[in-house]
Coordinates of C-alpha atoms and ligand atoms in Angstrom, one line a residue:
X1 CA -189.3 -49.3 47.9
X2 CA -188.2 -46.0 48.6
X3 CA -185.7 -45.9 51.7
X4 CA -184.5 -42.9 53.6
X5 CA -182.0 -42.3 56.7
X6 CA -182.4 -39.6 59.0
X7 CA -180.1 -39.1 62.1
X8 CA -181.1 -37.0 65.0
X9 CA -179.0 -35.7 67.5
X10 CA -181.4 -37.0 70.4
X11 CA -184.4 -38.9 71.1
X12 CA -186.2 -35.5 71.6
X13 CA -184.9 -34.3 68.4
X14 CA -186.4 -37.6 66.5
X15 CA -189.6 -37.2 68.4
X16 CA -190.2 -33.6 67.1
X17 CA -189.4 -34.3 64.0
X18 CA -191.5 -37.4 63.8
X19 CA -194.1 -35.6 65.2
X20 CA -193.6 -33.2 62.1
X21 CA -194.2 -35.8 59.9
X22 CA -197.0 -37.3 61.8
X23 CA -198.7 -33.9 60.9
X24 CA -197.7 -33.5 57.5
X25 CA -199.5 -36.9 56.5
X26 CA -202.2 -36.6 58.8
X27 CA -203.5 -33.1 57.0
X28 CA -202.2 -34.8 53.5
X29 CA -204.5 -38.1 54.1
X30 CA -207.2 -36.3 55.0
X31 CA -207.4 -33.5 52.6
X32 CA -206.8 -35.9 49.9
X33 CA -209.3 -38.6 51.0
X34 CA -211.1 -37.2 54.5
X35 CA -209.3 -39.6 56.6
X36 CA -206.3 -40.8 57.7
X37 CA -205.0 -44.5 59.1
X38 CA -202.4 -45.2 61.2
X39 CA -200.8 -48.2 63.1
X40 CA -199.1 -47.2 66.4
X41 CA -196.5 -49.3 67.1
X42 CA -195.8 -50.5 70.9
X43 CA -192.7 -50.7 73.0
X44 CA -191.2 -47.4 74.8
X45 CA -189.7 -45.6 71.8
X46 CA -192.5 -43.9 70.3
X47 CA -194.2 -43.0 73.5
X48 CA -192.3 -39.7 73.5
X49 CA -193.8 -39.1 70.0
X50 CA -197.3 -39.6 71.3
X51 CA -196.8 -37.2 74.4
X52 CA -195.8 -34.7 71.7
X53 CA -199.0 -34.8 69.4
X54 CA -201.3 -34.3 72.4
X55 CA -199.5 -32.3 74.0
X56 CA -201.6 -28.8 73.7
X57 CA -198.4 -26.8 74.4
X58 CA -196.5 -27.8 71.4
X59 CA -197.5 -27.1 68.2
X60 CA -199.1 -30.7 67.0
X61 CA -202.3 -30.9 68.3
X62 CA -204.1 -28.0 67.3
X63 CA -203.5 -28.9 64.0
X64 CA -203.8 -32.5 63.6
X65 CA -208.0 -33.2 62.9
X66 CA -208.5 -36.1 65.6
X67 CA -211.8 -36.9 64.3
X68 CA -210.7 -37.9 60.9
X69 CA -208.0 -40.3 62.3
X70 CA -208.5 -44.0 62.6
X71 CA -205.5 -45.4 65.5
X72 CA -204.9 -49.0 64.9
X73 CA -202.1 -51.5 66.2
X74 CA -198.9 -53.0 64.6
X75 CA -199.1 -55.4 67.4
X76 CA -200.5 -56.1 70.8
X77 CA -199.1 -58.3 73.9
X78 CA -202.0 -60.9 75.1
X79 CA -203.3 -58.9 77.9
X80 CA -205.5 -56.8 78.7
X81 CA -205.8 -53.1 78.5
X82 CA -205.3 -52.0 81.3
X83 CA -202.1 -54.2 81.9
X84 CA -198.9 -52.4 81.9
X85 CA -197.4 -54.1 79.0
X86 CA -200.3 -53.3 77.3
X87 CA -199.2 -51.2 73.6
X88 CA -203.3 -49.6 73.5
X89 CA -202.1 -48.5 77.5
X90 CA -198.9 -46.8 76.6
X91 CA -200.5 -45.2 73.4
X92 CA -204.0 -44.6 75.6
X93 CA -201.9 -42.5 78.1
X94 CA -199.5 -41.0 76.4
X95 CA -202.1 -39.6 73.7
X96 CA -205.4 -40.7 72.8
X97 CA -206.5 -40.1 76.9
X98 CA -204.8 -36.4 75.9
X99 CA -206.9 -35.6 73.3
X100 CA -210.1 -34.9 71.4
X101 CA -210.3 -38.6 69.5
X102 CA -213.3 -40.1 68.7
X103 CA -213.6 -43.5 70.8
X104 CA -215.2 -44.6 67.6
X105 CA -211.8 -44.2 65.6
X106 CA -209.6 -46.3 67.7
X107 CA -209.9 -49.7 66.6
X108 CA -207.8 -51.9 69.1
X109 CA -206.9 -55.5 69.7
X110 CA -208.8 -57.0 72.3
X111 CA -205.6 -58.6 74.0
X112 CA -207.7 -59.8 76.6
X113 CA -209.4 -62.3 74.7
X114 CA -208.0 -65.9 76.7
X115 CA -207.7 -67.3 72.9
X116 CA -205.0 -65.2 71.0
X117 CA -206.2 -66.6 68.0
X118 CA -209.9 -65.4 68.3
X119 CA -208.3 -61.9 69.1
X120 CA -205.9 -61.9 65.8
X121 CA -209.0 -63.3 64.2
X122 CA -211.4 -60.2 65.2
X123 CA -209.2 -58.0 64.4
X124 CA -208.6 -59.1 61.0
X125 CA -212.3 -59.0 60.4
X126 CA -212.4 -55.2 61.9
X127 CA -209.8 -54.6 58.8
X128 CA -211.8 -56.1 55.6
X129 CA -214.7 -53.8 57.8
X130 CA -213.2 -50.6 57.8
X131 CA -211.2 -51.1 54.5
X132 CA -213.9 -52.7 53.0
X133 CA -211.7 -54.9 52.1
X134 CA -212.5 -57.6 49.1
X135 CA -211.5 -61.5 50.1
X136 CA -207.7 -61.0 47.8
X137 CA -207.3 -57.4 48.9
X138 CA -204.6 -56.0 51.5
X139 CA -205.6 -52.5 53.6
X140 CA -203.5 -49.8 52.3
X141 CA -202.2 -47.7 55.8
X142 CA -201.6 -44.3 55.4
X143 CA -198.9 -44.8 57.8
X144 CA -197.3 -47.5 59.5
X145 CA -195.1 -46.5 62.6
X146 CA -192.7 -49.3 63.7
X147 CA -189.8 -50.2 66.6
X148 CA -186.8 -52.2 65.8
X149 CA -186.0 -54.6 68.8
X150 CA -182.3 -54.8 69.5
X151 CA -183.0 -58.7 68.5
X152 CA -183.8 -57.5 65.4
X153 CA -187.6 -57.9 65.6
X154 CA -190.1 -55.3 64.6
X155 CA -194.2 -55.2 65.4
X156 CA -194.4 -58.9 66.8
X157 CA -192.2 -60.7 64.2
X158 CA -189.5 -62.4 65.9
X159 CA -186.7 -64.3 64.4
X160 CA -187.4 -68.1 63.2
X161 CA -191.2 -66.5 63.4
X162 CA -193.8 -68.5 61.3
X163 CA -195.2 -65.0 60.9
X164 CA -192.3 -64.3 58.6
X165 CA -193.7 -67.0 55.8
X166 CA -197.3 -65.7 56.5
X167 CA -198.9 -64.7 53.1
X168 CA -202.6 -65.0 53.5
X169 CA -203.6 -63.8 56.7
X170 CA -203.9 -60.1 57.9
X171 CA -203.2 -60.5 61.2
X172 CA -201.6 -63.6 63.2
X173 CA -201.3 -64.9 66.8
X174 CA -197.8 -65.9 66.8
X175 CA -196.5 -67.9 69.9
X176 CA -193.0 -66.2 71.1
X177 CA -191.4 -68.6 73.0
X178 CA -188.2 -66.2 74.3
X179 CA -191.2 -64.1 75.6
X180 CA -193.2 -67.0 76.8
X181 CA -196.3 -65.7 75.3
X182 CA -198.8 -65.1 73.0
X183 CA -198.5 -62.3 70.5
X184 CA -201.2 -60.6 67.7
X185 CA -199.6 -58.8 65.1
X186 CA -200.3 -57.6 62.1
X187 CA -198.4 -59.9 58.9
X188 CA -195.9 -58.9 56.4
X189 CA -198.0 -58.2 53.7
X190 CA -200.0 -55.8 55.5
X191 CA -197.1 -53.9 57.0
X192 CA -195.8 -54.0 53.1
X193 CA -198.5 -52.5 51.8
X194 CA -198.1 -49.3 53.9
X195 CA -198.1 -45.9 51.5
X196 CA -195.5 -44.7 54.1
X197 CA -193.7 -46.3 56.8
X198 CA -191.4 -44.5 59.9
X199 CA -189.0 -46.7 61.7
X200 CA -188.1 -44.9 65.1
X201 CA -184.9 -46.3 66.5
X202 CA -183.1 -44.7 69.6
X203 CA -180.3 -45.6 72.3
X204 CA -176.8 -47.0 71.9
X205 CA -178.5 -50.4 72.5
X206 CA -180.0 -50.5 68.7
X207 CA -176.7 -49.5 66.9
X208 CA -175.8 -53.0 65.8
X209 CA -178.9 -54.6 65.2
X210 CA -179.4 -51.2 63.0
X211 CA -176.2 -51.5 61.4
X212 CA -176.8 -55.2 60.6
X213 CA -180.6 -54.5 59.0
X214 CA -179.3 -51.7 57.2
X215 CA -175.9 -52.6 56.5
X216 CA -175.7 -56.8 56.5
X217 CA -177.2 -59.3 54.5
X218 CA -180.7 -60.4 53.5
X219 CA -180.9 -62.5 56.2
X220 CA -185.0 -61.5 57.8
X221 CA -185.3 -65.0 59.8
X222 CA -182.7 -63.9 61.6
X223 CA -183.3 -60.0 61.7
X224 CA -187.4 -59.8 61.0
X225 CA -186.7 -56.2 60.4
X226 CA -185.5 -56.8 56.8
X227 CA -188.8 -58.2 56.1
X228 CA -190.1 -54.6 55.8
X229 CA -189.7 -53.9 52.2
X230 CA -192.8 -51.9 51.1
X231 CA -194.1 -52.5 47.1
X232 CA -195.4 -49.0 46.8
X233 CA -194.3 -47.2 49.7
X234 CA -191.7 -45.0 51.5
X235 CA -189.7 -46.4 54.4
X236 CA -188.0 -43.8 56.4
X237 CA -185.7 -44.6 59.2
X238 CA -185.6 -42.3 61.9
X239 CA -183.0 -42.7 64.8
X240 CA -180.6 -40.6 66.9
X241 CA -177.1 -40.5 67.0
X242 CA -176.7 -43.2 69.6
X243 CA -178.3 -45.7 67.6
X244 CA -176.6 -44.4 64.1
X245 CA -173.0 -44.8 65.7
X246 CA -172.3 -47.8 63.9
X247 CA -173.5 -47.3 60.3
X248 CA -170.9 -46.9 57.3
X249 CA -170.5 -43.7 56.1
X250 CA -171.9 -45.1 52.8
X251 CA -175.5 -45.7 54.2
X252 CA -177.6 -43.1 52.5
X253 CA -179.2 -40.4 54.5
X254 CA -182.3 -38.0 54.5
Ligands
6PG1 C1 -193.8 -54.2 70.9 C2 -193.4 -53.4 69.7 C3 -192.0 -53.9 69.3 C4 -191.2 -52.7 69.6 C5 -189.7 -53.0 69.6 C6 -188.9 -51.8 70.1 O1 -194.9 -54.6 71.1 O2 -192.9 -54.3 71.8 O3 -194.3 -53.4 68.7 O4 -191.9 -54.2 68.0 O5 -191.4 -51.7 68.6 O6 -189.6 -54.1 70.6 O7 -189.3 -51.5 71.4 P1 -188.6 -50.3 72.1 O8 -189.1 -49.1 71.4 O9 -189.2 -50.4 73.5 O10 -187.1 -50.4 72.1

């Protein structure tokens, strides 16, 4: 696993920059192969990252090629689509609504489904589909973009998860019982097997829980964040200052 650091003055600093990158593996994927994967990870931090690649006044979307990117999930809440909490919502309105995409390319979890478990189980089969995936193989994202909650969880993986041990399966429902609900999220292996992934971390809230999945020890049933240790990939950790203040000088950066 390749691992690097980058601190950004502000959350609009990290959001033009990850927007930067966005681009530069979109146009890489798809040159290289004629498409390009991505998991969109939930919660509010990347939201301002979305707003910027549709957004037809910045420089993103005009050269990003919508039609030859396939949106997936990281993780989605068990509701439905048009609830609030819902990570396809935030990620319909804050880009895919915005721009050119091919309804046919967004492959999202069907929260709605009253049995988690069927929904984790579709969507695991809509994986093998589109990666034409053999029984023992793993889908190789492009890119993986993920959230660090200030509990230390990231996608739906929280601490003392079963979802942590999970070696088979793709995807998993996972019962959170702090959140009093269902989760589908994709597994460890999955999110390991990621050619490149971008954490984006922001706010003063996240600068110990960074510091202590950077920084402390090898402890992932505690902080589900440390799980994330790609085979064959790069793992870049983008935050702002806020959430940097507590990391040792020593802690590498971009
Ligand atoms: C979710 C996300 C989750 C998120 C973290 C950080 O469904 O909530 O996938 O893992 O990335 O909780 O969320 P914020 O960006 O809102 O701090």
């Amino acid at each position: 696993m390749r691992l690097e650091i980058q601190v950004f003055s502000s959350a609009a600093d990290l959001a033009q920059a990850a927007a930067k990158q966005f681009v530069t593996f979109a146009l890489a994927a798809v040159y290289d192969k004629g498409i390009f994967s991505v998991a969109l990870s939930g919660g509010s931090t990347p939201k301002e990252l979305y707003e910027l690649l549709a957004d037809e006044r910045e420089r993103y979307s005009s050269q990003l090629p919508w039609n030859d990117i396939h949106f997936f999930w990281t993780d989605e809440r068990h509701v439905p689509p048009e609830n609030l909490q819902s990570n396809y919502r935030m990620a319909h309105e804050a880009m895919l609504s915005r721009a050119s995409v091919n309804e046919a390319n967004v492959h999202r979890i069907r929260g709605e489904l009253a049995d988690a478990a069927k929904a984790s189980n579709e969507y695991e089969d809509e994986l093998r589909r589109f990666f034409q995936l053999t029984p023992n193989d793993l889908p190789r994202f492009d890119l993986i973009l993920l959230g660090l909650g200030a509990d230390g969880h990231t996608a739906s993986i929280f601490a003392g998860s079963e979802v942590l041990d999970e070696r088979d399966r793709l995807v998993a429902a996972t019962w959170v019982e702090k959140l009093e609900s269902f989760r589908i999220t994709l597994t460890p292996p999955v999110l390991n097997n990621a050619a490149t992934i971008i954490f984006l971390v922001s706010g003063a809230g996240k600068a110990e829980v960074l510091r202590d999945v950077l920084e402390g020890d090898f402890d992932p049933d505690r902080l589900p964040a440390q799980i994330i240790k790609p085979v064959d990939g790069m793992v870049y950790w983008f935050v702002d200052q806020p959430a940097a203040r507590l990391l040792s000088k020593r802690t590498s950066r971009g």
